[in-house]
Amino acid sequence: MKSIREQLAIAVCTTLGGIHQAHAIDNAWDIDSSYLYYSESDDRVKVNKVMLQIQGDLTDDDQASATWVLDTMSGATPSGAVRSENSSITTTSASGAGASSLNGARPDLVGFDDTRLAFLLAWAHKQNRLLTVNYGGSVSIENDYQSYGASLSFNQDNDDRSNTYTFGTSVSYDQIFRKTGGTPEPLSRVEDEIFYPDAEKYVYEVIAGISHIFNRRTVAQLNYNVIYADGYQTDPYKVISMANVVGISSDTTFSYGEIDRYYESRPVTRLRNVIFTSLAHQYGNDNEVVHLSYRYYSDDWDVSAHALDLTHRSSTGEHSYIEPHIRLYTQTAASFFIHHLEYGQPLPIFASADYRLDAMRSVTVGVQYGQTIADGKLRIRAEYINQQFEEAEYDQNRAMVFQFSYAKQF
């Protein structure tokens, strides 16, 4: 269920605090640990995630970090099928546990469970006073997805270090398969059970950016990313119904009768462009910090998205702070997103009823509290997410996020 995990990462920012730059203690090592719980309403997706990052100086010019991630996912997710009372089509759960005859069971939600173990290794080498080279590698293993990645980037400061220029590239190789093995033929009938061997995908990314220090209180950043994916992009568990309208209510809500069911089909390539900019400003005697960021996304599937993120950190004591957070997000639908296939019409080349490809609006509100405890930094975060979809069978998704983190220097 890799794509659900990617959505979660984007929506709730599950990463650790990032690479620390403080070197107050010679040869000090930083340990940052975190536990995150994510829960959707109506007993849908639940995630438990544990993260541990260790970082320290190897030499005066070399810094290394290692990150471990273990998470489990379970619950139910929309399959893409319409809610129909007359379906008798056989389906397989998203966890690949087995098949069952529906016979009116309305299998628009399918249960799943998954476990992922990931390891990331990073090394930063200072070539000279102004140039740092960063190397990275990652491995992620789960029940139906494996990913291997490598990255290389350069950070170049100008003479007075007011500007930092970044250029980097990364590549990853992914293997995709169902728990029961293989991947379904795109837009094949579910009942025909036509499967191909395990699929693969390559993802290439280039990033260029600049950060600028205006003064001791204000810093800005601008990044541009290009990501190209080539290979199997289809979700091997998602389906799409062939249906016709069997009724309409007074509030113009349609009801459908499912005639047949197909596996979805997506293009084998995807080109993405991302522009990200942020501004952080510290003000006041209590060192309050406001952080504003904007992200624009577009791809050749006709998906475009805007995200606006705002946090404001205020001191609540000598060793504590509180940081409210709000995030606004909107996106357009993919060109091949469709609620269902029309009975009697030719099959399209590409079609998906996956709600994540629908036009949507999302609001995230939350707060983080931080405090120094036992010479370490405790962080507690709670957020509420509300997503509204335009045409998907399930047009709303609500979720809560709770995260507990503790960082300490040794």
mmCIF file of N, CA and C in Angstrom, residues 91-157:
data_model
loop_
_atom_site.group_PDB
_atom_site.id
_atom_site.type_symbol
_atom_site.label_atom_id
_atom_site.label_comp_id
_atom_site.label_asym_id
_atom_site.label_seq_id
_atom_site.Cartn_x
_atom_site.Cartn_y
_atom_site.Cartn_z
ATOM 1 N N THR A 91 -13.723 -10.644 -5.132
ATOM 2 C CA THR A 91 -12.664 -9.654 -4.953
ATOM 3 C C THR A 91 -11.615 -10.184 -3.996
ATOM 4 N N THR A 92 -10.458 -9.552 -3.997
ATOM 5 C CA THR A 92 -9.374 -9.902 -3.086
ATOM 6 C C THR A 92 -9.084 -8.722 -2.192
ATOM 7 N N SER A 93 -8.865 -8.967 -0.907
ATOM 8 C CA SER A 93 -8.616 -7.878 0.029
ATOM 9 C C SER A 93 -7.324 -7.172 -0.316
ATOM 10 N N ALA A 94 -7.195 -5.935 0.159
ATOM 11 C CA ALA A 94 -6.005 -5.148 -0.134
ATOM 12 C C ALA A 94 -4.764 -5.735 0.488
ATOM 13 N N SER A 95 -4.922 -6.577 1.499
ATOM 14 C CA SER A 95 -3.762 -7.236 2.083
ATOM 15 C C SER A 95 -3.428 -8.523 1.360
ATOM 16 N N GLY A 96 -4.252 -8.872 0.367
ATOM 17 C CA GLY A 96 -3.995 -10.081 -0.395
ATOM 18 C C GLY A 96 -4.311 -11.346 0.363
ATOM 19 N N ALA A 97 -5.123 -11.239 1.415
ATOM 20 C CA ALA A 97 -5.349 -12.384 2.286
ATOM 21 C C ALA A 97 -6.171 -13.474 1.612
ATOM 22 N N GLY A 98 -6.982 -13.118 0.653
ATOM 23 C CA GLY A 98 -7.774 -14.132 -0.004
ATOM 24 C C GLY A 98 -8.946 -13.542 -0.734
ATOM 25 N N ALA A 99 -9.720 -14.376 -1.399
ATOM 26 C CA ALA A 99 -10.855 -13.913 -2.191
ATOM 27 C C ALA A 99 -12.150 -14.374 -1.554
ATOM 28 N N SER A 100 -13.215 -13.625 -1.827
ATOM 29 C CA SER A 100 -14.523 -13.994 -1.298
ATOM 30 C C SER A 100 -15.598 -13.525 -2.260
ATOM 31 N N SER A 101 -16.721 -14.210 -2.279
ATOM 32 C CA SER A 101 -17.844 -13.814 -3.121
ATOM 33 C C SER A 101 -18.648 -12.753 -2.397
ATOM 34 N N LEU A 102 -18.963 -11.672 -3.099
ATOM 35 C CA LEU A 102 -19.555 -10.516 -2.444
ATOM 36 C C LEU A 102 -21.048 -10.690 -2.217
ATOM 37 N N ASN A 103 -21.790 -11.051 -3.277
ATOM 38 C CA ASN A 103 -23.221 -11.292 -3.163
ATOM 39 C C ASN A 103 -23.938 -10.218 -2.353
ATOM 40 N N GLY A 104 -23.774 -8.976 -2.797
ATOM 41 C CA GLY A 104 -24.468 -7.889 -2.133
ATOM 42 C C GLY A 104 -23.785 -7.370 -0.897
ATOM 43 N N ALA A 105 -22.544 -7.752 -0.622
ATOM 44 C CA ALA A 105 -21.854 -7.332 0.594
ATOM 45 C C ALA A 105 -21.293 -5.925 0.497
ATOM 46 N N ARG A 106 -21.471 -5.267 -0.636
ATOM 47 C CA ARG A 106 -21.018 -3.886 -0.843
ATOM 48 C C ARG A 106 -19.531 -3.758 -0.529
ATOM 49 N N PRO A 107 -18.664 -4.403 -1.310
ATOM 50 C CA PRO A 107 -17.229 -4.428 -1.014
ATOM 51 C C PRO A 107 -16.509 -3.174 -1.500
ATOM 52 N N ASP A 108 -17.108 -2.003 -1.261
ATOM 53 C CA ASP A 108 -16.447 -0.765 -1.646
ATOM 54 C C ASP A 108 -15.331 -0.409 -0.682
ATOM 55 N N LEU A 109 -15.303 -1.034 0.495
ATOM 56 C CA LEU A 109 -14.191 -0.922 1.430
ATOM 57 C C LEU A 109 -13.553 -2.291 1.579
ATOM 58 N N VAL A 110 -12.227 -2.354 1.486
ATOM 59 C CA VAL A 110 -11.527 -3.629 1.633
ATOM 60 C C VAL A 110 -10.523 -3.511 2.769
ATOM 61 N N GLY A 111 -10.439 -4.561 3.569
ATOM 62 C CA GLY A 111 -9.516 -4.570 4.690
ATOM 63 C C GLY A 111 -8.090 -4.856 4.244
ATOM 64 N N PHE A 112 -7.140 -4.397 5.028
ATOM 65 C CA PHE A 112 -5.733 -4.650 4.726
ATOM 66 C C PHE A 112 -4.918 -4.546 6.005
ATOM 67 N N ASP A 113 -3.737 -5.109 5.956
ATOM 68 C CA ASP A 113 -2.742 -4.897 7.002
ATOM 69 C C ASP A 113 -1.369 -4.991 6.363
ATOM 70 N N ASP A 114 -0.444 -4.190 6.838
ATOM 71 C CA ASP A 114 0.875 -4.120 6.220
ATOM 72 C C ASP A 114 1.891 -3.674 7.264
ATOM 73 N N THR A 115 3.128 -4.071 7.049
ATOM 74 C CA THR A 115 4.236 -3.682 7.922
ATOM 75 C C THR A 115 5.401 -3.249 7.057
ATOM 76 N N ARG A 116 6.057 -2.176 7.456
ATOM 77 C CA ARG A 116 7.200 -1.674 6.698
ATOM 78 C C ARG A 116 8.378 -1.452 7.628
ATOM 79 N N LEU A 117 9.551 -1.825 7.148
ATOM 80 C CA LEU A 117 10.805 -1.536 7.834
ATOM 81 C C LEU A 117 11.701 -0.794 6.860
ATOM 82 N N ALA A 118 12.172 0.376 7.257
ATOM 83 C CA ALA A 118 13.005 1.200 6.379
ATOM 84 C C ALA A 118 14.267 1.622 7.114
ATOM 85 N N PHE A 119 15.335 1.779 6.353
ATOM 86 C CA PHE A 119 16.613 2.236 6.894
ATOM 87 C C PHE A 119 17.195 3.274 5.946
ATOM 88 N N LEU A 120 17.602 4.415 6.494
ATOM 89 C CA LEU A 120 18.189 5.498 5.711
ATOM 90 C C LEU A 120 19.538 5.866 6.303
ATOM 91 N N LEU A 121 20.521 6.035 5.446
ATOM 92 C CA LEU A 121 21.869 6.397 5.866
ATOM 93 C C LEU A 121 22.304 7.637 5.103
ATOM 94 N N ALA A 122 22.817 8.638 5.826
ATOM 95 C CA ALA A 122 23.262 9.887 5.202
ATOM 96 C C ALA A 122 24.649 10.245 5.706
ATOM 97 N N TRP A 123 25.447 10.835 4.823
ATOM 98 C CA TRP A 123 26.809 11.246 5.161
ATOM 99 C C TRP A 123 27.067 12.598 4.508
ATOM 100 N N ALA A 124 27.476 13.563 5.308
ATOM 101 C CA ALA A 124 27.802 14.903 4.820
ATOM 102 C C ALA A 124 29.294 15.139 4.990
ATOM 103 N N HIS A 125 29.960 15.507 3.889
ATOM 104 C CA HIS A 125 31.407 15.745 3.909
ATOM 105 C C HIS A 125 31.692 17.182 3.500
ATOM 106 N N LYS A 126 32.418 17.890 4.343
ATOM 107 C CA LYS A 126 32.764 19.275 4.068
ATOM 108 C C LYS A 126 34.034 19.300 3.219
ATOM 109 N N GLN A 127 33.855 19.644 1.933
ATOM 110 C CA GLN A 127 34.995 19.696 1.025
ATOM 111 C C GLN A 127 35.926 20.857 1.364
ATOM 112 N N ASN A 128 35.341 21.972 1.696
ATOM 113 C CA ASN A 128 36.102 23.145 2.124
ATOM 114 C C ASN A 128 35.163 24.013 2.962
ATOM 115 N N ARG A 129 35.573 25.223 3.238
ATOM 116 C CA ARG A 129 34.793 26.077 4.130
ATOM 117 C C ARG A 129 33.401 26.368 3.589
ATOM 118 N N LEU A 130 33.240 26.338 2.260
ATOM 119 C CA LEU A 130 31.981 26.763 1.656
ATOM 120 C C LEU A 130 31.199 25.650 0.958
ATOM 121 N N LEU A 131 31.799 24.501 0.743
ATOM 122 C CA LEU A 131 31.154 23.432 -0.023
ATOM 123 C C LEU A 131 30.989 22.173 0.822
ATOM 124 N N THR A 132 29.757 21.654 0.849
ATOM 125 C CA THR A 132 29.453 20.397 1.527
ATOM 126 C C THR A 132 28.803 19.445 0.532
ATOM 127 N N VAL A 133 29.269 18.199 0.531
ATOM 128 C CA VAL A 133 28.715 17.154 -0.328
ATOM 129 C C VAL A 133 27.942 16.169 0.549
ATOM 130 N N ASN A 134 26.725 15.844 0.128
ATOM 131 C CA ASN A 134 25.848 14.964 0.902
ATOM 132 C C ASN A 134 25.554 13.690 0.114
ATOM 133 N N TYR A 135 25.763 12.551 0.753
ATOM 134 C CA TYR A 135 25.476 11.250 0.158
ATOM 135 C C TYR A 135 24.355 10.583 0.965
ATOM 136 N N GLY A 136 23.503 9.840 0.277
ATOM 137 C CA GLY A 136 22.414 9.176 0.978
ATOM 138 C C GLY A 136 22.043 7.854 0.343
ATOM 139 N N GLY A 137 21.509 6.972 1.150
ATOM 140 C CA GLY A 137 21.015 5.689 0.672
ATOM 141 C C GLY A 137 19.845 5.243 1.522
ATOM 142 N N SER A 138 18.927 4.484 0.930
ATOM 143 C CA SER A 138 17.742 4.051 1.668
ATOM 144 C C SER A 138 17.276 2.693 1.172
ATOM 145 N N VAL A 139 16.690 1.940 2.095
ATOM 146 C CA VAL A 139 16.063 0.657 1.794
ATOM 147 C C VAL A 139 14.738 0.613 2.533
ATOM 148 N N SER A 140 13.682 0.216 1.836
ATOM 149 C CA SER A 140 12.363 0.100 2.452
ATOM 150 C C SER A 140 11.741 -1.226 2.021
ATOM 151 N N ILE A 141 11.359 -2.029 3.004
ATOM 152 C CA ILE A 141 10.803 -3.351 2.731
ATOM 153 C C ILE A 141 9.442 -3.460 3.401
ATOM 154 N N GLU A 142 8.434 -3.847 2.631
ATOM 155 C CA GLU A 142 7.130 -4.158 3.195
ATOM 156 C C GLU A 142 6.568 -5.382 2.503
ATOM 157 N N ASN A 143 5.363 -5.767 2.889
ATOM 158 C CA ASN A 143 4.825 -7.043 2.431
ATOM 159 C C ASN A 143 4.605 -7.104 0.932
ATOM 160 N N ASP A 144 4.348 -5.955 0.306
ATOM 161 C CA ASP A 144 4.036 -5.961 -1.120
ATOM 162 C C ASP A 144 4.763 -4.861 -1.880
ATOM 163 N N TYR A 145 5.839 -4.345 -1.304
ATOM 164 C CA TYR A 145 6.559 -3.243 -1.951
ATOM 165 C C TYR A 145 7.981 -3.212 -1.412
ATOM 166 N N GLN A 146 8.947 -3.071 -2.313
ATOM 167 C CA GLN A 146 10.342 -2.905 -1.915
ATOM 168 C C GLN A 146 10.929 -1.735 -2.681
ATOM 169 N N SER A 147 11.705 -0.907 -1.980
ATOM 170 C CA SER A 147 12.271 0.286 -2.602
ATOM 171 C C SER A 147 13.717 0.453 -2.168
ATOM 172 N N TYR A 148 14.583 0.792 -3.136
ATOM 173 C CA TYR A 148 16.005 1.009 -2.880
ATOM 174 C C TYR A 148 16.396 2.333 -3.538
ATOM 175 N N GLY A 149 17.029 3.220 -2.769
ATOM 176 C CA GLY A 149 17.323 4.543 -3.305
ATOM 177 C C GLY A 149 18.711 5.033 -2.947
ATOM 178 N N ALA A 150 19.196 5.996 -3.746
ATOM 179 C CA ALA A 150 20.484 6.639 -3.496
ATOM 180 C C ALA A 150 20.375 8.099 -3.907
ATOM 181 N N SER A 151 21.137 8.965 -3.230
ATOM 182 C CA SER A 151 21.065 10.395 -3.524
ATOM 183 C C SER A 151 22.437 11.034 -3.380
ATOM 184 N N LEU A 152 22.606 12.150 -4.078
ATOM 185 C CA LEU A 152 23.835 12.938 -4.032
ATOM 186 C C LEU A 152 23.449 14.401 -4.183
ATOM 187 N N SER A 153 23.946 15.257 -3.279
ATOM 188 C CA SER A 153 23.629 16.681 -3.374
ATOM 189 C C SER A 153 24.818 17.514 -2.920
ATOM 190 N N PHE A 154 24.815 18.781 -3.357
ATOM 191 C CA PHE A 154 25.895 19.718 -3.052
ATOM 192 C C PHE A 154 25.296 20.991 -2.461
ATOM 193 N N ASN A 155 25.883 21.467 -1.374
ATOM 194 C CA ASN A 155 25.506 22.746 -0.772
ATOM 195 C C ASN A 155 26.693 23.695 -0.873
ATOM 196 N N GLN A 156 26.512 24.782 -1.611
ATOM 197 C CA GLN A 156 27.588 25.751 -1.836
ATOM 198 C C GLN A 156 27.198 27.092 -1.223
ATOM 199 N N ASP A 157 27.993 27.568 -0.260
ATOM 200 C CA ASP A 157 27.770 28.886 0.337
ATOM 201 C C ASP A 157 28.546 29.945 -0.429
#
